[in-house]
XYZ file of C-alpha atoms in Angstrom:
675
model
C 297.772 35.093 36.221
C 296.819 38.042 37.004
C 292.955 38.482 36.377
C 292.067 34.928 35.819
C 292.368 33.988 39.233
C 295.742 33.476 39.137
C 297.814 33.817 42.937
C 298.027 37.083 43.804
C 294.498 37.207 43.388
C 293.263 34.174 45.536
C 295.737 34.445 48.905
C 294.462 37.422 48.446
C 290.974 36.875 48.746
C 291.995 34.252 50.755
C 294.020 36.940 52.779
C 290.427 38.589 53.087
C 288.504 35.359 53.947
C 290.909 34.172 57.080
C 289.960 38.096 58.578
C 286.696 37.673 57.792
C 287.144 34.625 59.654
C 288.535 35.640 63.559
C 286.827 38.906 62.961
C 282.745 36.610 63.092
C 285.045 34.285 66.337
C 285.977 37.315 68.038
C 281.686 38.307 67.678
C 281.338 35.089 68.874
C 283.987 35.132 72.069
C 282.824 38.285 73.167
C 279.018 36.947 72.492
C 280.029 34.230 75.154
C 281.704 36.385 78.052
C 279.435 38.587 78.265
C 276.584 35.853 78.026
C 278.551 34.233 80.912
C 278.690 37.938 82.345
C 274.769 37.323 83.169
C 272.279 40.889 83.791
C 271.552 41.168 80.561
C 268.359 42.548 79.449
C 266.738 40.414 77.010
C 266.944 43.068 75.101
C 270.987 43.584 75.767
C 270.578 39.709 74.785
C 268.911 40.221 72.182
C 271.548 43.200 70.256
C 274.377 41.382 71.672
C 273.343 37.984 70.029
C 272.669 39.938 66.548
C 276.787 40.755 66.306
C 278.036 37.917 65.503
C 274.942 37.755 62.488
C 276.010 41.476 61.564
C 279.674 40.244 61.169
C 278.877 37.672 58.817
C 276.158 39.783 56.765
C 279.441 42.235 56.244
C 282.107 38.743 55.656
C 279.128 37.717 52.764
C 279.156 41.256 51.912
C 282.582 42.036 51.282
C 283.414 37.922 49.544
C 279.761 38.772 47.197
C 282.422 41.099 45.516
C 284.654 38.240 43.894
C 282.513 38.114 41.162
C 283.423 35.578 37.635
C 285.334 36.565 34.164
C 281.900 37.385 32.350
C 281.752 36.797 28.722
C 281.524 34.027 26.373
C 283.637 30.724 26.962
C 285.632 30.509 24.492
C 286.797 33.553 23.777
C 286.813 33.877 27.596
C 289.314 30.083 27.107
C 291.575 31.578 23.689
C 292.419 34.610 25.917
C 293.233 32.158 28.805
C 294.941 29.813 26.488
C 297.473 33.047 25.725
C 298.013 33.678 29.379
C 299.032 29.463 29.506
C 301.429 29.029 26.230
C 303.157 32.388 28.307
C 303.387 30.358 31.610
C 304.753 27.006 29.677
C 307.138 28.452 27.694
C 308.779 30.300 30.820
C 309.095 27.621 32.881
C 310.085 25.138 29.106
C 312.793 26.938 28.145
C 314.649 27.340 31.692
C 314.815 23.389 31.076
C 315.329 23.416 27.690
C 318.555 24.974 28.511
C 319.095 22.932 31.158
C 319.126 19.949 28.678
C 321.335 21.623 26.993
C 324.339 22.062 29.694
C 322.853 25.602 30.149
C 324.237 26.629 26.691
C 321.376 27.478 23.341
C 323.209 25.250 20.767
C 321.187 22.880 19.418
C 322.217 19.173 18.558
C 320.715 18.637 14.980
C 319.402 15.925 15.057
C 317.863 13.359 13.106
C 314.686 11.176 12.732
C 313.391 8.891 10.522
C 309.760 7.513 10.148
C 309.333 3.958 11.755
C 306.650 2.134 10.029
C 303.383 0.983 12.428
C 301.423 -2.558 11.793
C 298.142 -1.508 12.801
C 296.460 2.165 11.981
C 299.187 4.627 11.464
C 299.350 8.309 10.415
C 300.562 9.700 7.592
C 303.488 11.978 8.331
C 307.042 12.896 6.374
C 309.047 9.787 6.141
C 312.477 11.857 7.837
C 313.008 14.961 9.488
C 315.272 17.348 11.468
C 315.316 19.386 14.807
C 316.059 22.719 13.364
C 316.277 24.060 9.760
C 319.637 25.286 9.482
C 319.920 27.578 6.457
C 322.307 26.308 4.285
C 321.856 24.940 0.983
C 318.191 23.963 -0.409
C 315.899 22.576 2.153
C 315.343 19.071 1.702
C 313.781 17.784 5.492
C 311.940 19.690 7.879
C 311.680 20.601 11.295
C 309.722 18.969 14.075
C 306.782 21.302 14.279
C 306.678 21.465 10.297
C 306.865 17.258 10.437
C 304.804 17.703 12.945
C 302.167 20.466 11.944
C 302.279 17.794 8.787
C 300.770 14.237 10.890
C 297.439 13.721 10.516
C 296.416 12.998 12.353
C 298.506 15.141 15.205
C 299.934 12.047 17.226
C 303.223 11.746 17.553
C 304.790 9.301 19.889
C 308.883 9.957 19.755
C 311.824 6.660 20.351
C 315.197 6.460 20.915
C 317.150 4.764 23.006
C 318.581 6.442 25.772
C 320.546 9.488 26.494
C 319.213 10.448 22.697
C 317.683 13.694 23.117
C 314.285 12.025 23.131
C 312.744 14.902 25.933
C 314.450 17.619 23.873
C 312.828 17.442 20.539
C 309.821 16.876 22.682
C 310.685 20.576 24.734
C 311.622 21.417 21.432
C 308.344 20.668 19.680
C 306.838 22.515 22.836
C 308.614 25.398 22.842
C 308.530 25.866 18.836
C 304.340 25.272 18.978
C 304.217 28.189 21.017
C 305.929 30.804 19.397
C 304.456 29.825 15.657
C 300.962 29.292 17.753
C 297.753 30.291 16.345
C 295.091 32.350 18.909
C 292.844 28.379 18.038
C 295.805 27.286 18.449
C 296.336 24.100 21.582
C 299.251 24.899 23.990
C 301.772 21.791 24.676
C 302.305 21.114 28.677
C 304.675 18.921 28.878
C 303.339 16.323 32.072
C 306.044 13.049 33.250
C 304.459 9.902 32.384
C 306.225 8.532 36.330
C 303.071 8.985 37.845
C 299.736 9.284 36.134
C 297.118 7.580 38.731
C 294.696 5.417 35.612
C 293.046 3.258 37.378
C 291.752 7.432 38.988
C 292.494 9.640 36.347
C 291.481 9.472 32.719
C 293.401 12.561 30.619
C 291.459 14.910 30.273
C 290.902 15.014 34.021
C 295.651 13.952 34.558
C 295.467 17.487 32.386
C 293.269 19.007 34.535
C 295.051 18.897 37.201
C 298.064 19.416 35.627
C 297.650 23.310 35.021
C 295.537 23.558 38.939
C 298.787 22.151 40.165
C 302.362 22.697 37.715
C 300.551 25.842 36.633
C 298.497 27.491 39.530
C 295.654 27.330 38.105
C 291.662 27.459 39.774
C 290.030 23.739 38.849
C 286.627 25.825 36.556
C 289.586 27.182 34.387
C 291.062 24.803 34.028
C 288.747 22.661 34.065
C 287.485 25.371 30.342
C 290.617 25.486 28.925
C 291.022 21.151 28.800
C 286.672 21.066 28.149
C 287.732 23.480 24.524
C 290.660 21.382 23.619
C 293.321 23.995 24.551
C 295.901 21.897 26.003
C 297.965 20.052 23.510
C 299.777 16.561 26.149
C 302.662 16.049 25.950
C 303.264 13.085 27.859
C 307.153 11.889 28.176
C 308.823 9.118 29.602
C 306.830 5.478 29.444
C 309.579 3.632 29.712
C 309.455 5.431 33.220
C 306.209 2.726 33.197
C 308.174 -0.332 32.273
C 310.452 -0.880 35.353
C 312.104 -4.551 33.709
C 312.094 -7.803 34.273
C 314.611 -9.363 36.565
C 317.120 -10.669 33.480
C 317.530 -5.677 33.176
C 315.257 -6.589 29.624
C 312.688 -4.680 28.764
C 309.106 -6.432 30.385
C 306.855 -7.116 26.961
C 303.586 -6.641 29.540
C 304.563 -4.026 31.148
C 300.871 -3.687 32.601
C 301.108 0.045 33.806
C 303.011 1.210 29.961
C 300.094 -1.067 28.693
C 296.773 0.789 30.372
C 298.431 3.815 29.990
C 298.841 3.136 26.199
C 295.285 2.167 26.318
C 293.623 5.531 28.061
C 295.649 7.478 24.760
C 293.144 5.404 22.262
C 290.222 6.158 24.012
C 292.407 10.495 24.138
C 289.618 11.581 21.896
C 288.341 15.395 20.466
C 285.274 15.208 19.331
C 284.950 12.278 16.799
C 288.299 12.308 16.031
C 291.662 10.931 17.703
C 292.569 13.451 20.064
C 296.152 15.237 19.448
C 299.083 14.457 21.682
C 303.005 13.595 21.648
C 304.883 10.886 23.935
C 308.653 9.493 24.698
C 309.582 6.252 24.998
C 312.956 4.340 24.593
C 313.548 2.293 22.252
C 313.073 -0.855 23.562
C 310.318 -0.066 25.299
C 307.856 0.589 22.990
C 309.072 -1.871 20.651
C 308.155 -4.638 23.518
C 304.798 -3.524 23.977
C 304.261 -3.409 20.414
C 303.056 -6.939 20.036
C 300.222 -6.281 22.685
C 299.465 -2.859 22.191
C 301.047 0.182 20.493
C 298.981 3.969 20.172
C 296.989 3.509 17.119
C 296.416 6.358 14.852
C 300.053 7.419 15.478
C 303.417 8.695 13.428
C 305.535 6.636 15.901
C 309.418 8.337 14.835
C 312.834 7.371 16.050
C 316.166 9.134 16.827
C 319.005 8.371 14.895
C 322.730 8.907 15.984
C 324.296 12.167 15.943
C 327.038 11.455 13.287
C 330.519 12.881 13.101
C 329.245 15.847 10.638
C 326.603 17.081 13.322
C 329.522 16.348 16.703
C 332.123 18.448 14.714
C 329.058 20.655 14.150
C 328.002 20.770 17.321
C 331.131 21.345 19.520
C 332.616 24.190 17.220
C 329.644 26.229 17.364
C 329.630 25.529 21.391
C 333.783 25.856 22.122
C 334.512 29.310 24.224
C 337.790 28.991 22.310
C 337.892 27.164 19.176
C 341.779 26.253 18.954
C 341.474 23.944 21.958
C 338.471 22.251 20.314
C 340.465 22.215 17.241
C 342.058 18.635 17.839
C 339.057 17.175 18.484
C 336.541 18.234 16.305
C 339.587 16.898 13.075
C 339.946 13.759 14.580
C 336.292 13.637 14.292
C 335.831 14.916 10.735
C 338.383 12.556 9.532
C 337.210 8.492 11.448
C 333.258 9.795 11.304
C 333.068 4.916 12.369
C 336.041 5.060 14.549
C 335.236 4.735 18.322
C 335.677 8.316 19.487
C 332.831 9.388 16.931
C 330.531 6.250 18.297
C 330.756 7.692 21.956
C 329.446 10.573 20.934
C 327.181 9.297 19.140
C 323.951 10.834 21.731
C 323.357 13.984 22.864
C 324.157 13.091 26.024
C 327.361 12.064 25.619
C 327.655 14.864 23.398
C 326.543 17.656 25.708
C 328.859 15.689 29.204
C 331.559 16.409 26.864
C 331.081 19.984 26.423
C 330.017 20.891 29.324
C 333.481 18.837 31.179
C 335.282 20.805 29.136
C 333.612 24.512 28.325
C 336.060 26.687 30.088
C 339.368 24.770 30.735
C 341.017 21.636 29.963
C 341.688 19.588 27.523
C 339.519 17.975 24.735
C 342.706 16.716 23.431
C 343.159 14.048 25.828
C 340.192 11.593 24.671
C 341.590 10.866 21.753
C 344.858 8.940 23.909
C 341.495 6.797 25.901
C 342.022 3.003 24.637
C 337.879 2.977 24.627
C 334.892 3.268 25.466
C 334.870 1.905 28.686
C 337.283 4.387 29.866
C 335.924 7.039 27.782
C 332.621 7.041 29.620
C 334.867 7.069 33.139
C 336.720 9.839 31.575
C 334.156 12.123 31.603
C 331.937 11.335 34.065
C 334.412 11.609 36.952
C 334.933 14.939 35.280
C 330.977 16.206 35.567
C 330.063 16.467 38.978
C 333.405 19.079 39.496
C 332.752 21.191 35.954
C 329.054 21.266 36.778
C 329.798 22.743 40.441
C 332.215 25.098 39.385
C 329.763 25.921 35.738
C 326.488 26.259 37.311
C 325.688 29.445 40.008
C 326.381 28.419 42.855
C 325.977 30.960 46.223
C 325.730 27.983 49.421
C 329.245 26.922 48.668
C 328.422 23.286 47.685
C 331.993 21.415 47.417
C 332.287 19.082 44.478
C 333.440 16.592 46.963
C 330.266 16.601 48.676
C 328.254 16.459 46.200
C 329.131 13.788 44.561
C 329.030 11.991 48.142
C 325.190 13.868 48.733
C 324.673 12.651 45.324
C 325.568 9.109 46.070
C 323.979 8.188 48.997
C 320.667 8.860 47.687
C 321.321 6.215 45.251
C 322.023 3.655 47.979
C 318.623 4.354 48.432
C 317.897 3.659 44.082
C 319.485 0.724 44.679
C 317.369 -2.606 43.267
C 318.828 -4.316 46.524
C 315.801 -2.346 48.730
C 313.846 -1.152 45.843
C 311.298 -4.009 44.663
C 311.805 -7.705 45.012
C 311.950 -7.901 41.480
C 315.431 -6.202 41.179
C 314.189 -3.379 39.132
C 316.614 -0.006 40.359
C 314.059 2.807 41.197
C 315.064 6.635 39.459
C 312.742 8.750 41.401
C 313.942 10.052 44.594
C 310.799 11.640 46.930
C 311.527 13.831 49.542
C 308.644 12.397 52.170
C 309.790 8.650 51.144
C 313.650 9.051 51.790
C 313.380 7.831 55.540
C 314.371 4.969 55.587
C 317.779 5.637 53.916
C 318.230 6.299 57.194
C 317.615 3.294 59.276
C 313.819 2.642 59.608
C 314.068 1.315 63.196
C 316.840 4.633 63.914
C 314.236 7.052 62.137
C 311.584 5.595 64.073
C 312.434 5.605 67.075
C 313.803 9.555 66.907
C 310.355 10.604 65.185
C 308.550 8.401 69.222
C 311.092 9.845 71.478
C 310.659 13.167 70.148
C 306.898 12.926 70.165
C 307.624 12.135 73.608
C 309.518 15.108 74.512
C 307.228 17.556 72.862
C 304.321 16.432 74.737
C 305.792 16.999 78.419
C 306.967 20.251 78.047
C 304.269 21.117 79.814
C 304.787 18.723 82.893
C 307.222 20.982 84.968
C 304.224 23.456 85.824
C 303.103 20.405 87.614
C 305.931 22.003 89.966
C 305.494 25.761 89.918
C 303.142 28.052 92.525
C 300.395 27.668 89.451
C 300.211 23.802 88.832
C 298.472 21.470 86.997
C 294.941 19.863 88.289
C 295.401 17.088 89.710
C 295.535 14.406 87.564
C 296.062 16.303 84.668
C 300.127 15.017 85.385
C 299.008 11.399 84.777
C 296.220 11.936 81.716
C 300.217 13.831 80.527
C 301.590 11.353 80.929
C 299.505 8.611 78.599
C 299.058 11.013 76.331
C 302.485 11.095 76.373
C 302.776 7.954 74.693
C 300.221 7.554 73.204
C 302.352 9.993 70.683
C 304.998 9.020 70.603
C 303.531 5.155 69.796
C 300.871 7.075 66.165
C 305.228 8.387 65.246
C 305.648 5.021 65.059
C 303.824 4.456 61.902
C 304.365 5.176 58.261
C 302.850 8.794 57.597
C 301.355 9.974 53.333
C 301.187 13.743 53.095
C 298.209 15.546 52.866
C 296.535 18.273 51.464
C 294.799 21.732 52.214
C 291.301 21.186 51.337
C 287.350 22.464 50.595
C 285.147 20.942 52.613
C 282.165 22.130 50.844
C 283.466 21.322 47.839
C 281.814 18.405 48.677
C 278.466 16.914 49.201
C 279.235 14.293 50.660
C 281.349 16.716 53.199
C 277.935 18.670 53.062
C 275.470 16.609 54.413
C 277.878 15.232 57.115
C 278.694 18.466 57.783
C 274.498 19.571 58.225
C 273.555 16.564 60.149
C 276.920 17.337 62.974
C 275.376 20.671 62.520
C 271.592 19.369 64.254
C 272.599 16.421 66.171
C 274.959 17.621 67.726
C 273.152 21.988 69.045
C 269.705 19.076 69.669
C 272.661 17.287 72.452
C 273.542 21.137 73.093
C 270.339 21.365 74.171
C 270.314 18.472 76.909
C 273.297 19.184 78.153
C 271.402 22.661 78.375
C 268.873 21.993 80.015
C 271.678 20.415 82.579
C 274.090 22.731 82.734
C 273.302 25.919 81.492
C 271.789 27.473 77.264
C 274.790 28.659 77.149
C 277.658 26.782 77.607
C 275.075 23.723 76.363
C 275.226 25.357 72.503
C 278.769 26.830 72.222
C 279.553 23.002 72.948
C 276.908 21.304 70.754
C 277.507 23.765 68.411
C 281.874 23.595 68.002
C 281.535 19.898 68.131
C 279.340 19.323 65.274
C 281.513 22.344 62.952
C 284.959 20.043 63.834
C 282.987 16.917 63.432
C 281.785 17.690 59.376
C 284.865 20.273 58.596
C 287.976 18.129 60.127
C 287.263 15.791 57.103
C 286.842 17.673 54.098
C 290.079 19.869 55.774
C 293.106 16.754 54.698
C 292.825 15.924 51.324
C 295.192 13.410 48.819
C 297.953 15.820 47.659
C 297.921 16.054 43.352
C 301.179 13.386 41.752
C 302.043 16.497 39.405
C 302.670 18.785 42.658
C 307.033 19.848 42.710
C 308.981 17.779 45.099
C 309.170 20.444 48.167
C 304.938 21.904 47.324
C 304.507 18.238 49.269
C 306.066 18.456 52.403
C 305.018 22.594 51.914
C 301.431 21.874 52.190
C 302.058 18.789 54.359
C 302.917 21.683 56.871
C 300.323 23.713 55.914
C 297.360 20.871 56.190
C 298.544 20.036 59.775
C 299.022 23.804 61.049
C 295.301 24.484 59.798
C 293.818 21.386 61.200
C 296.165 22.647 64.870
C 294.460 25.740 64.131
C 291.016 24.213 64.090
C 291.313 21.368 66.298
C 292.831 24.241 68.781
C 289.779 26.947 68.330
C 287.093 23.593 68.868
C 288.983 22.121 72.519
C 288.751 26.197 73.787
C 286.064 26.617 72.325
C 284.321 22.961 73.998
C 286.110 23.431 77.254
C 286.279 27.248 77.692
C 282.799 27.493 79.590
C 283.205 24.620 81.013
C 286.383 25.530 82.860
C 284.849 28.972 83.363
C 282.038 27.924 86.407
C 286.164 27.161 87.686
C 288.153 29.734 86.708
C 286.687 32.549 86.218
C 285.453 33.433 82.883
C 288.516 34.641 80.658
C 290.636 31.947 81.524
C 288.467 28.471 80.536
C 288.842 29.588 76.778
C 292.693 30.863 76.925
C 293.009 27.954 78.571
C 290.898 24.933 76.544
C 292.433 27.184 73.628
C 295.889 26.779 74.259
C 295.384 23.368 75.625
C 293.707 22.008 72.258
C 297.047 23.689 70.406
C 299.623 22.125 72.047
C 297.954 18.676 72.019
C 297.482 19.497 68.590
C 301.661 20.568 67.466
C 302.598 17.933 70.214
C 301.025 14.763 67.818
C 301.222 16.157 64.738
C 297.927 15.943 63.297
C 297.818 15.852 59.600
C 301.575 16.885 59.468
C 302.863 13.664 59.863
C 304.956 13.361 56.613
C 306.913 16.790 57.248
C 307.009 15.587 60.719
C 309.273 12.568 59.907
C 311.612 13.976 56.687
C 312.861 16.456 59.585
C 313.174 13.794 61.648
C 314.663 12.492 58.476
C 317.560 14.985 58.026
C 317.674 15.621 62.027
C 319.136 11.530 61.547
C 321.147 12.153 58.074
C 323.514 15.028 59.109
C 326.491 13.389 58.044
C 325.637 12.459 55.178
C 322.630 14.465 53.493
C 322.566 18.313 54.002
C 320.177 19.566 56.383
C 318.572 21.707 54.255
C 318.314 18.665 51.684
C 315.601 20.337 48.827
C 317.187 23.600 48.675
C 320.550 21.232 47.814
C 318.595 18.833 44.886
C 316.911 21.932 43.134
C 320.733 23.924 42.673
C 321.266 20.571 41.188
C 318.582 20.895 38.936
C 319.999 23.562 38.498
C 323.425 21.846 37.534
C 322.823 19.843 35.586
C 322.631 16.832 37.802
C 318.977 15.630 38.554
C 315.711 16.632 36.760
C 312.276 17.705 37.993
C 309.788 13.739 37.560
C 306.381 15.547 39.257
C 307.147 15.847 42.722
C 309.962 13.897 43.158
C 313.279 14.171 41.342
C 315.905 11.742 38.716
C 319.084 12.022 38.189
C 320.325 13.151 35.247
C 320.884 10.498 33.520
C 320.608 6.811 33.877
C 324.067 5.626 33.123
C 325.219 8.916 35.860
C 322.790 6.862 38.142
C 324.417 4.482 37.954
C 328.597 5.399 37.854
C 327.348 7.626 41.143
C 326.218 3.753 43.033
C 329.552 2.442 42.414
C 331.117 5.615 42.785
C 330.559 6.140 46.965
C 334.062 8.912 47.401
C 335.320 11.210 44.633
C 337.669 9.406 42.081
C 341.120 11.565 42.460
C 341.575 13.375 39.566
C 344.857 13.555 38.281
């Protein structure tokens, strides 16, 4: 993103802006101190007042050096799209490899065009994931198939574990490999948290670029407006929880609103190009009521014995170990083992379990499908733990117990009254897992104690002012009570972007300066103006410094932004308190002691009350209450579990690699003994 206002560039200018703000505040504090000393000539006072104005002018001049990129919008957008394509390829190729079991060998999936009753797109009748290069090419690969579809709207359906996400990722990476200058860049977006009531699809695309790829808002909007972003929407079935009897819900209002938004999506006068994935049964339940119009729907076929044999043989490190199993699949293409291994999930599971050691031929001795599933799942976590890089030394037993404990949060009894099983593990929402009463009580107690930390000063020679101990105790009780509420994460915002907030800031400054002048008639002009100006800035800026985090943020980024918001609000609140209390306390305690004591009081109150960082504070308390059941660095562990192929990302949430793995872990609190 260098040269496009990316992370490094923006951090540099943010640092320059922060240093400039500190310089302005330091010059203002110096002016206030000199004015409080008094004894200045009118000319000296005028020169002194010009100091912060001169510093502010210098800061504005430096910031003005940050010029926007010049050039034709369309030409610039094409250059930005090339940069975005590199970012998407770098990120999604890692996800693609992880879904393939940390390998490059692919299962050559087959799919057929599903007939549609209403406004289907024109598309070939069938295709394959890739062309293997042997013999005449009779079926197109997925990228050729998509480019032959008119209009370019594709719905990928298949059974659980059929390889829908793998097919979508293969298509994305192939489109990027053969991308022309004007072609859109495919961007994958998990559908689980799209708020269709608040966002259109273009707005969702723009938000995804900002939050997942760190693009400036203006550049992201330009890419979307020029049609250079292709939405790849993964997991429509995740917005359609099953009915109480576990069957797909035909109504599924959240999924229906997504389909309606996709049907309203246009580019110019044509239906907007897109790629959508969904489980077959869920999409079939929706189609009597609504379906994606002007789209080709393909259904992924089960993996036949020949393709399974080819995949296992190609991936084997030592082919002799796999020979009995592959020979059996070739000899019995309709047998039990071939049927069980007809999904990419189970094939990849088998390849992972026996990747480095073990005897795949032992699968031939298992009597039925359930026994085979239990056999593979029992060995999956130990195999993944030993195969993946493991710098923290996680043991298979600990990994199993930790992942099992997290499944209890997703169990139907603890999620929704309708009995639907949840799939998303969002870090700041996990705290009820340690017991609601226990976490709330611990949070309140710790907050109470933090607020009381200055109390020992009452017994020191300096002592606290009269009545301060009682005020301190009252504040601690209030803070402890507020800590029992349910927090929601926050994210830093820009108070100058919202016109309403700019008007509020202007009104706040005007009213506060008027009040400051009136207070100055009795308390001194400097103290009154300082108090009024500070209160106006605080009233105008604080509401705009906080906003809701985006739904496309990474899992741990939500907590980091919440903690950053708390730090920003703590600093602003502390500075405001120091500037307000400083002049008044200065008359009693001295010109230096007043401002510094006010600043310390403000920062202490902000940190003690956890202003703006309630969600991250609650998360830390949850980890303290879960010490024997979960690792303290839970986010680090879950990130490792993603790289090991046990979990996957879904926006700001973690999900188990497969629903079958989630169900099995929930039913097995302890790792089964291996023979």
